[in-house]
mmCIF file of N, CA and C in Angstrom:
data_model
loop_
_atom_site.group_PDB
_atom_site.id
_atom_site.type_symbol
_atom_site.label_atom_id
_atom_site.label_comp_id
_atom_site.label_asym_id
_atom_site.label_seq_id
_atom_site.Cartn_x
_atom_site.Cartn_y
_atom_site.Cartn_z
ATOM 1 N N ARG A 1 10.696 1.194 7.714
ATOM 2 C CA ARG A 1 9.731 0.117 7.489
ATOM 3 C C ARG A 1 8.994 0.399 6.181
ATOM 4 N N VAL A 2 8.897 -0.623 5.347
ATOM 5 C CA VAL A 2 8.179 -0.525 4.079
ATOM 6 C C VAL A 2 7.100 -1.601 4.097
ATOM 7 N N CYS A 3 5.898 -1.249 3.648
ATOM 8 C CA CYS A 3 4.850 -2.264 3.573
ATOM 9 C C CYS A 3 3.949 -1.986 2.369
ATOM 10 N N GLY A 4 3.324 -3.057 1.879
ATOM 11 C CA GLY A 4 2.425 -2.942 0.746
ATOM 12 C C GLY A 4 2.199 -4.283 0.079
ATOM 13 N N ARG A 5 1.369 -4.247 -0.959
ATOM 14 C CA ARG A 5 1.006 -5.465 -1.683
ATOM 15 C C ARG A 5 1.975 -5.746 -2.819
ATOM 16 N N LEU A 6 2.408 -7.010 -2.917
ATOM 17 C CA LEU A 6 3.227 -7.474 -4.030
ATOM 18 C C LEU A 6 2.679 -8.805 -4.513
ATOM 19 N N ARG A 7 2.799 -9.043 -5.797
ATOM 20 C CA ARG A 7 2.481 -10.364 -6.340
ATOM 21 C C ARG A 7 3.708 -11.230 -6.145
ATOM 22 N N LYS A 8 3.539 -12.392 -5.535
ATOM 23 C CA LYS A 8 4.655 -13.242 -5.141
ATOM 24 C C LYS A 8 4.610 -14.589 -5.829
ATOM 25 N N SER A 9 5.773 -15.028 -6.268
ATOM 26 C CA SER A 9 5.942 -16.400 -6.727
ATOM 27 C C SER A 9 7.252 -16.901 -6.152
ATOM 28 N N GLY A 10 7.204 -17.961 -5.388
ATOM 29 C CA GLY A 10 8.419 -18.507 -4.783
ATOM 30 C C GLY A 10 9.046 -19.540 -5.687
ATOM 31 N N GLY A 11 10.365 -19.667 -5.565
ATOM 32 C CA GLY A 11 11.097 -20.680 -6.328
ATOM 33 C C GLY A 11 10.983 -20.440 -7.812
ATOM 34 N N GLY A 12 10.967 -21.509 -8.555
ATOM 35 C CA GLY A 12 10.729 -21.421 -9.985
ATOM 36 C C GLY A 12 11.926 -20.955 -10.778
ATOM 37 N N GLY A 13 11.687 -20.792 -12.052
ATOM 38 C CA GLY A 13 12.787 -20.461 -12.935
ATOM 39 C C GLY A 13 12.329 -19.767 -14.181
ATOM 40 N N GLY A 14 12.623 -20.315 -15.331
ATOM 41 C CA GLY A 14 12.543 -19.620 -16.611
ATOM 42 C C GLY A 14 11.172 -19.363 -17.172
ATOM 43 N N GLY A 15 11.163 -19.075 -18.440
ATOM 44 C CA GLY A 15 9.928 -18.747 -19.141
ATOM 45 C C GLY A 15 9.529 -17.315 -18.880
ATOM 46 N N GLY A 16 8.260 -17.004 -19.148
ATOM 47 C CA GLY A 16 7.745 -15.678 -18.838
ATOM 48 C C GLY A 16 7.845 -15.452 -17.346
ATOM 49 N N VAL A 17 7.710 -14.235 -16.934
ATOM 50 C CA VAL A 17 7.960 -13.915 -15.540
ATOM 51 C C VAL A 17 7.140 -14.771 -14.583
ATOM 52 N N PHE A 18 5.853 -14.904 -14.802
ATOM 53 C CA PHE A 18 5.049 -15.704 -13.881
ATOM 54 C C PHE A 18 4.591 -17.029 -14.484
ATOM 55 N N SER A 19 4.789 -17.229 -15.781
ATOM 56 C CA SER A 19 4.396 -18.510 -16.373
ATOM 57 C C SER A 19 5.444 -19.559 -16.052
ATOM 58 N N GLY A 20 5.011 -20.745 -15.786
ATOM 59 C CA GLY A 20 5.931 -21.836 -15.494
ATOM 60 C C GLY A 20 6.486 -21.816 -14.090
ATOM 61 N N LEU A 21 6.000 -20.911 -13.261
ATOM 62 C CA LEU A 21 6.455 -20.832 -11.885
ATOM 63 C C LEU A 21 5.415 -21.454 -10.975
ATOM 64 N N LYS A 22 5.797 -21.625 -9.723
ATOM 65 C CA LYS A 22 4.820 -22.058 -8.737
ATOM 66 C C LYS A 22 3.709 -21.019 -8.700
ATOM 67 N N ALA A 23 2.581 -21.368 -8.111
ATOM 68 C CA ALA A 23 1.439 -20.460 -8.067
ATOM 69 C C ALA A 23 1.841 -19.085 -7.551
ATOM 70 N N SER A 24 1.287 -18.053 -8.149
ATOM 71 C CA SER A 24 1.572 -16.697 -7.685
ATOM 72 C C SER A 24 0.307 -16.112 -7.066
ATOM 73 N N ASN A 25 0.520 -15.310 -6.038
ATOM 74 C CA ASN A 25 -0.586 -14.694 -5.310
ATOM 75 C C ASN A 25 -0.195 -13.297 -4.877
ATOM 76 N N TRP A 26 -1.188 -12.444 -4.717
ATOM 77 C CA TRP A 26 -0.952 -11.143 -4.113
ATOM 78 C C TRP A 26 -0.869 -11.351 -2.611
ATOM 79 N N ARG A 27 0.160 -10.792 -2.006
ATOM 80 C CA ARG A 27 0.383 -10.897 -0.566
ATOM 81 C C ARG A 27 0.704 -9.512 -0.015
ATOM 82 N N TRP A 28 0.509 -9.354 1.287
ATOM 83 C CA TRP A 28 0.877 -8.119 1.972
ATOM 84 C C TRP A 28 2.261 -8.322 2.574
ATOM 85 N N PHE A 29 3.225 -7.475 2.197
ATOM 86 C CA PHE A 29 4.600 -7.597 2.644
ATOM 87 C C PHE A 29 4.961 -6.474 3.612
ATOM 88 N N VAL A 30 5.791 -6.810 4.589
ATOM 89 C CA VAL A 30 6.303 -5.833 5.548
ATOM 90 C C VAL A 30 7.816 -6.027 5.637
ATOM 91 N N LEU A 31 8.567 -4.988 5.303
ATOM 92 C CA LEU A 31 10.025 -5.007 5.371
ATOM 93 C C LEU A 31 10.462 -4.261 6.624
ATOM 94 N N THR A 32 11.149 -4.972 7.524
ATOM 95 C CA THR A 32 11.677 -4.382 8.748
ATOM 96 C C THR A 32 13.128 -4.811 8.877
ATOM 97 N N ASN A 33 14.035 -3.850 8.931
ATOM 98 C CA ASN A 33 15.475 -4.136 8.981
ATOM 99 C C ASN A 33 15.848 -5.012 7.791
ATOM 100 N N THR A 34 16.267 -6.258 8.017
ATOM 101 C CA THR A 34 16.648 -7.140 6.914
ATOM 102 C C THR A 34 15.668 -8.292 6.743
ATOM 103 N N GLU A 35 14.487 -8.184 7.344
ATOM 104 C CA GLU A 35 13.485 -9.252 7.215
ATOM 105 C C GLU A 35 12.285 -8.763 6.408
ATOM 106 N N LEU A 36 11.884 -9.580 5.451
ATOM 107 C CA LEU A 36 10.699 -9.311 4.650
ATOM 108 C C LEU A 36 9.676 -10.385 4.995
ATOM 109 N N ALA A 37 8.635 -9.998 5.727
ATOM 110 C CA ALA A 37 7.579 -10.936 6.120
ATOM 111 C C ALA A 37 6.393 -10.734 5.199
ATOM 112 N N TYR A 38 5.647 -11.822 4.942
ATOM 113 C CA TYR A 38 4.462 -11.667 4.110
ATOM 114 C C TYR A 38 3.255 -12.359 4.723
ATOM 115 N N TYR A 39 2.103 -11.764 4.443
ATOM 116 C CA TYR A 39 0.816 -12.149 5.009
ATOM 117 C C TYR A 39 -0.202 -12.288 3.885
ATOM 118 N N GLY A 40 -1.317 -12.924 4.185
ATOM 119 C CA GLY A 40 -2.380 -13.038 3.188
ATOM 120 C C GLY A 40 -2.928 -11.678 2.808
ATOM 121 N N THR A 41 -3.233 -10.862 3.808
ATOM 122 C CA THR A 41 -3.766 -9.517 3.584
ATOM 123 C C THR A 41 -3.201 -8.574 4.639
ATOM 124 N N GLU A 42 -3.425 -7.293 4.451
ATOM 125 C CA GLU A 42 -2.987 -6.292 5.428
ATOM 126 C C GLU A 42 -3.614 -6.564 6.792
ATOM 127 N N ASN A 43 -4.846 -7.061 6.805
ATOM 128 C CA ASN A 43 -5.549 -7.334 8.066
ATOM 129 C C ASN A 43 -4.913 -8.465 8.863
ATOM 130 N N ASP A 44 -4.057 -9.264 8.239
ATOM 131 C CA ASP A 44 -3.412 -10.387 8.923
ATOM 132 C C ASP A 44 -2.160 -9.981 9.695
ATOM 133 N N VAL A 45 -1.677 -8.752 9.493
ATOM 134 C CA VAL A 45 -0.489 -8.286 10.217
ATOM 135 C C VAL A 45 -0.831 -8.304 11.708
ATOM 136 N N GLY A 46 0.078 -8.811 12.505
ATOM 137 C CA GLY A 46 -0.179 -9.005 13.932
ATOM 138 C C GLY A 46 -0.335 -10.482 14.250
ATOM 139 N N GLN A 47 -0.703 -11.260 13.237
ATOM 140 C CA GLN A 47 -0.740 -12.719 13.339
ATOM 141 C C GLN A 47 0.603 -13.236 12.828
ATOM 142 N N PRO A 48 0.918 -14.510 13.051
ATOM 143 C CA PRO A 48 2.156 -15.036 12.471
ATOM 144 C C PRO A 48 2.123 -14.915 10.941
ATOM 145 N N PRO A 49 3.231 -14.500 10.320
ATOM 146 C CA PRO A 49 3.242 -14.343 8.863
ATOM 147 C C PRO A 49 3.197 -15.696 8.158
ATOM 148 N N LEU A 50 2.797 -15.666 6.893
ATOM 149 C CA LEU A 50 2.833 -16.879 6.066
ATOM 150 C C LEU A 50 4.274 -17.292 5.802
ATOM 151 N N GLY A 51 5.168 -16.326 5.759
ATOM 152 C CA GLY A 51 6.581 -16.609 5.538
ATOM 153 C C GLY A 51 7.430 -15.408 5.876
ATOM 154 N N ARG A 52 8.714 -15.684 6.058
ATOM 155 C CA ARG A 52 9.699 -14.634 6.343
ATOM 156 C C ARG A 52 10.901 -14.862 5.445
ATOM 157 N N LEU A 53 11.397 -13.773 4.881
ATOM 158 C CA LEU A 53 12.581 -13.844 4.027
ATOM 159 C C LEU A 53 13.696 -13.052 4.697
ATOM 160 N N ASP A 54 14.842 -13.682 4.879
ATOM 161 C CA ASP A 54 16.017 -13.021 5.413
ATOM 162 C C ASP A 54 16.774 -12.417 4.237
ATOM 163 N N LEU A 55 16.832 -11.106 4.177
ATOM 164 C CA LEU A 55 17.429 -10.427 3.028
ATOM 165 C C LEU A 55 18.929 -10.193 3.155
ATOM 166 N N GLN A 56 19.557 -10.656 4.231
ATOM 167 C CA GLN A 56 21.006 -10.515 4.338
ATOM 168 C C GLN A 56 21.661 -11.324 3.234
ATOM 169 N N GLY A 57 22.472 -10.667 2.444
ATOM 170 C CA GLY A 57 23.152 -11.319 1.329
ATOM 171 C C GLY A 57 22.280 -11.504 0.101
ATOM 172 N N ALA A 58 21.060 -10.977 0.115
ATOM 173 C CA ALA A 58 20.157 -11.126 -1.035
ATOM 174 C C ALA A 58 20.485 -10.098 -2.115
ATOM 175 N N THR A 59 20.142 -10.442 -3.351
ATOM 176 C CA THR A 59 20.328 -9.520 -4.470
ATOM 177 C C THR A 59 18.970 -9.216 -5.098
ATOM 178 N N PHE A 60 18.822 -7.984 -5.572
ATOM 179 C CA PHE A 60 17.625 -7.487 -6.239
ATOM 180 C C PHE A 60 17.948 -7.384 -7.719
ATOM 181 N N THR A 61 17.157 -8.045 -8.568
ATOM 182 C CA THR A 61 17.382 -7.996 -10.010
ATOM 183 C C THR A 61 16.108 -7.538 -10.709
ATOM 184 N N ASP A 62 16.214 -6.449 -11.470
ATOM 185 C CA ASP A 62 15.093 -5.991 -12.294
ATOM 186 C C ASP A 62 14.960 -6.967 -13.450
ATOM 187 N N LEU A 63 13.773 -7.533 -13.637
ATOM 188 C CA LEU A 63 13.587 -8.551 -14.670
ATOM 189 C C LEU A 63 13.254 -7.991 -16.042
ATOM 190 N N GLY A 64 13.189 -6.678 -16.174
ATOM 191 C CA GLY A 64 12.957 -6.081 -17.480
ATOM 192 C C GLY A 64 11.492 -6.062 -17.890
ATOM 193 N N GLU A 65 10.639 -6.630 -17.085
ATOM 194 C CA GLU A 65 9.199 -6.540 -17.326
ATOM 195 C C GLU A 65 8.658 -5.513 -16.352
ATOM 196 N N PRO A 66 7.622 -4.806 -16.702
ATOM 197 C CA PRO A 66 7.141 -3.722 -15.846
ATOM 198 C C PRO A 66 6.892 -4.169 -14.406
ATOM 199 N N LEU A 67 7.542 -3.453 -13.492
ATOM 200 C CA LEU A 67 7.284 -3.565 -12.056
ATOM 201 C C LEU A 67 7.670 -4.899 -11.439
ATOM 202 N N THR A 68 8.482 -5.695 -12.123
ATOM 203 C CA THR A 68 8.795 -7.051 -11.678
ATOM 204 C C THR A 68 10.274 -7.186 -11.356
ATOM 205 N N PHE A 69 10.552 -7.846 -10.220
ATOM 206 C CA PHE A 69 11.933 -8.055 -9.812
ATOM 207 C C PHE A 69 12.098 -9.420 -9.158
ATOM 208 N N ARG A 70 13.355 -9.816 -9.044
ATOM 209 C CA ARG A 70 13.683 -11.121 -8.467
ATOM 210 C C ARG A 70 14.602 -10.905 -7.268
ATOM 211 N N LEU A 71 14.321 -11.610 -6.186
ATOM 212 C CA LEU A 71 15.196 -11.638 -5.025
ATOM 213 C C LEU A 71 15.867 -13.000 -4.970
ATOM 214 N N ASP A 72 17.182 -13.009 -4.913
ATOM 215 C CA ASP A 72 17.964 -14.237 -4.767
ATOM 216 C C ASP A 72 18.809 -14.103 -3.516
ATOM 217 N N GLY A 73 19.029 -15.205 -2.846
ATOM 218 C CA GLY A 73 19.912 -15.143 -1.696
ATOM 219 C C GLY A 73 20.032 -16.462 -0.971
ATOM 220 N N PRO A 74 21.118 -16.616 -0.242
ATOM 221 C CA PRO A 74 21.366 -17.873 0.454
ATOM 222 C C PRO A 74 20.481 -18.096 1.664
ATOM 223 N N ASN A 75 19.904 -17.036 2.218
ATOM 224 C CA ASN A 75 19.149 -17.146 3.468
ATOM 225 C C ASN A 75 17.705 -16.691 3.340
ATOM 226 N N LEU A 76 17.169 -16.640 2.122
ATOM 227 C CA LEU A 76 15.840 -16.062 1.946
ATOM 228 C C LEU A 76 14.771 -16.760 2.768
ATOM 229 N N ASN A 77 14.765 -18.066 2.779
ATOM 230 C CA ASN A 77 13.668 -18.803 3.417
ATOM 231 C C ASN A 77 14.238 -19.756 4.435
ATOM 232 N N GLU A 78 13.654 -19.739 5.645
ATOM 233 C CA GLU A 78 14.172 -20.606 6.693
ATOM 234 C C GLU A 78 14.076 -22.089 6.334
ATOM 235 N N SER A 79 13.153 -22.451 5.444
ATOM 236 C CA SER A 79 13.044 -23.860 5.044
ATOM 237 C C SER A 79 14.151 -24.247 4.066
ATOM 238 N N LYS A 80 14.847 -23.234 3.514
ATOM 239 C CA LYS A 80 15.942 -23.422 2.560
ATOM 240 C C LYS A 80 15.491 -24.021 1.236
ATOM 241 N N LYS A 81 14.189 -24.178 1.029
ATOM 242 C CA LYS A 81 13.695 -24.714 -0.244
ATOM 243 C C LYS A 81 13.767 -23.666 -1.343
ATOM 244 N N ASP A 82 13.257 -22.485 -1.048
ATOM 245 C CA ASP A 82 13.179 -21.433 -2.061
ATOM 246 C C ASP A 82 14.342 -20.469 -1.899
ATOM 247 N N LYS A 83 15.176 -20.394 -2.899
ATOM 248 C CA LYS A 83 16.328 -19.501 -2.873
ATOM 249 C C LYS A 83 16.092 -18.269 -3.741
ATOM 250 N N ALA A 84 14.938 -18.191 -4.396
ATOM 251 C CA ALA A 84 14.616 -17.038 -5.233
ATOM 252 C C ALA A 84 13.116 -16.779 -5.179
ATOM 253 N N TYR A 85 12.772 -15.509 -5.221
ATOM 254 C CA TYR A 85 11.376 -15.101 -5.277
ATOM 255 C C TYR A 85 11.228 -14.082 -6.386
ATOM 256 N N ILE A 86 10.168 -14.201 -7.136
ATOM 257 C CA ILE A 86 9.824 -13.203 -8.146
ATOM 258 C C ILE A 86 8.634 -12.433 -7.607
ATOM 259 N N LEU A 87 8.777 -11.106 -7.604
ATOM 260 C CA LEU A 87 7.764 -10.224 -7.032
ATOM 261 C C LEU A 87 7.403 -9.140 -8.037
ATOM 262 N N ALA A 88 6.166 -8.697 -7.989
ATOM 263 C CA ALA A 88 5.718 -7.616 -8.869
ATOM 264 C C ALA A 88 4.928 -6.606 -8.049
ATOM 265 N N ALA A 89 5.222 -5.344 -8.281
ATOM 266 C CA ALA A 89 4.528 -4.258 -7.605
ATOM 267 C C ALA A 89 3.288 -3.858 -8.407
ATOM 268 N N GLU A 90 2.437 -3.058 -7.767
ATOM 269 C CA GLU A 90 1.200 -2.624 -8.419
ATOM 270 C C GLU A 90 1.358 -1.342 -9.215
ATOM 271 N N SER A 91 2.414 -0.578 -8.952
ATOM 272 C CA SER A 91 2.587 0.708 -9.638
ATOM 273 C C SER A 91 4.073 1.057 -9.673
ATOM 274 N N PRO A 92 4.460 1.985 -10.545
ATOM 275 C CA PRO A 92 5.862 2.416 -10.562
ATOM 276 C C PRO A 92 6.315 2.989 -9.217
ATOM 277 N N GLU A 93 5.425 3.696 -8.535
ATOM 278 C CA GLU A 93 5.767 4.268 -7.234
ATOM 279 C C GLU A 93 6.040 3.166 -6.210
ATOM 280 N N GLU A 94 5.210 2.131 -6.226
ATOM 281 C CA GLU A 94 5.403 0.996 -5.308
ATOM 282 C C GLU A 94 6.701 0.258 -5.638
ATOM 283 N N TYR A 95 6.975 0.066 -6.915
ATOM 284 C CA TYR A 95 8.217 -0.598 -7.342
ATOM 285 C C TYR A 95 9.425 0.178 -6.799
ATOM 286 N N ALA A 96 9.428 1.485 -6.983
ATOM 287 C CA ALA A 96 10.543 2.321 -6.519
ATOM 288 C C ALA A 96 10.684 2.252 -5.002
ATOM 289 N N LYS A 97 9.568 2.241 -4.303
ATOM 290 C CA LYS A 97 9.583 2.156 -2.839
ATOM 291 C C LYS A 97 10.239 0.854 -2.380
ATOM 292 N N TRP A 98 9.849 -0.269 -3.012
ATOM 293 C CA TRP A 98 10.418 -1.561 -2.629
ATOM 294 C C TRP A 98 11.897 -1.654 -3.002
ATOM 295 N N LYS A 99 12.245 -1.172 -4.180
ATOM 296 C CA LYS A 99 13.644 -1.224 -4.613
ATOM 297 C C LYS A 99 14.532 -0.456 -3.641
ATOM 298 N N ALA A 100 14.104 0.719 -3.241
ATOM 299 C CA ALA A 100 14.882 1.537 -2.303
ATOM 300 C C ALA A 100 14.953 0.879 -0.929
ATOM 301 N N GLY A 101 13.846 0.340 -0.466
ATOM 302 C CA GLY A 101 13.822 -0.305 0.851
ATOM 303 C C GLY A 101 14.712 -1.524 0.911
ATOM 304 N N ILE A 102 14.667 -2.356 -0.116
ATOM 305 C CA ILE A 102 15.485 -3.556 -0.149
ATOM 306 C C ILE A 102 16.960 -3.208 -0.297
ATOM 307 N N ALA A 103 17.267 -2.139 -1.026
ATOM 308 C CA ALA A 103 18.665 -1.715 -1.196
ATOM 309 C C ALA A 103 19.297 -1.317 0.127
ATOM 310 N N ARG A 104 18.494 -0.870 1.090
ATOM 311 C CA ARG A 104 19.017 -0.463 2.402
ATOM 312 C C ARG A 104 19.349 -1.663 3.288
ATOM 313 N N CYS A 105 18.938 -2.865 2.893
ATOM 314 C CA CYS A 105 19.189 -4.056 3.732
ATOM 315 C C CYS A 105 20.643 -4.468 3.715
#
């Protein structure tokens, strides 16, 4: 199980990493098996999550900007609207933790 804060932007596309994308927010993420759930804050864990991402078949791409990566996949969001998420960690250690955790999915 991996958990921690990530800056999240769902959907979107080009330009700078977070410019031109849907609104981005810091969220609390919990990775369990192949599901990545996210909450408003750590204190919200135990309540229904704001969203769940199915990481089966997902790919992790380093975007070349510090601590920022993209998740793409056919099953990321149950609503099927968002097929890609751009996420940013708070530190190199957090980035490495998430990269390793997602690679195990």
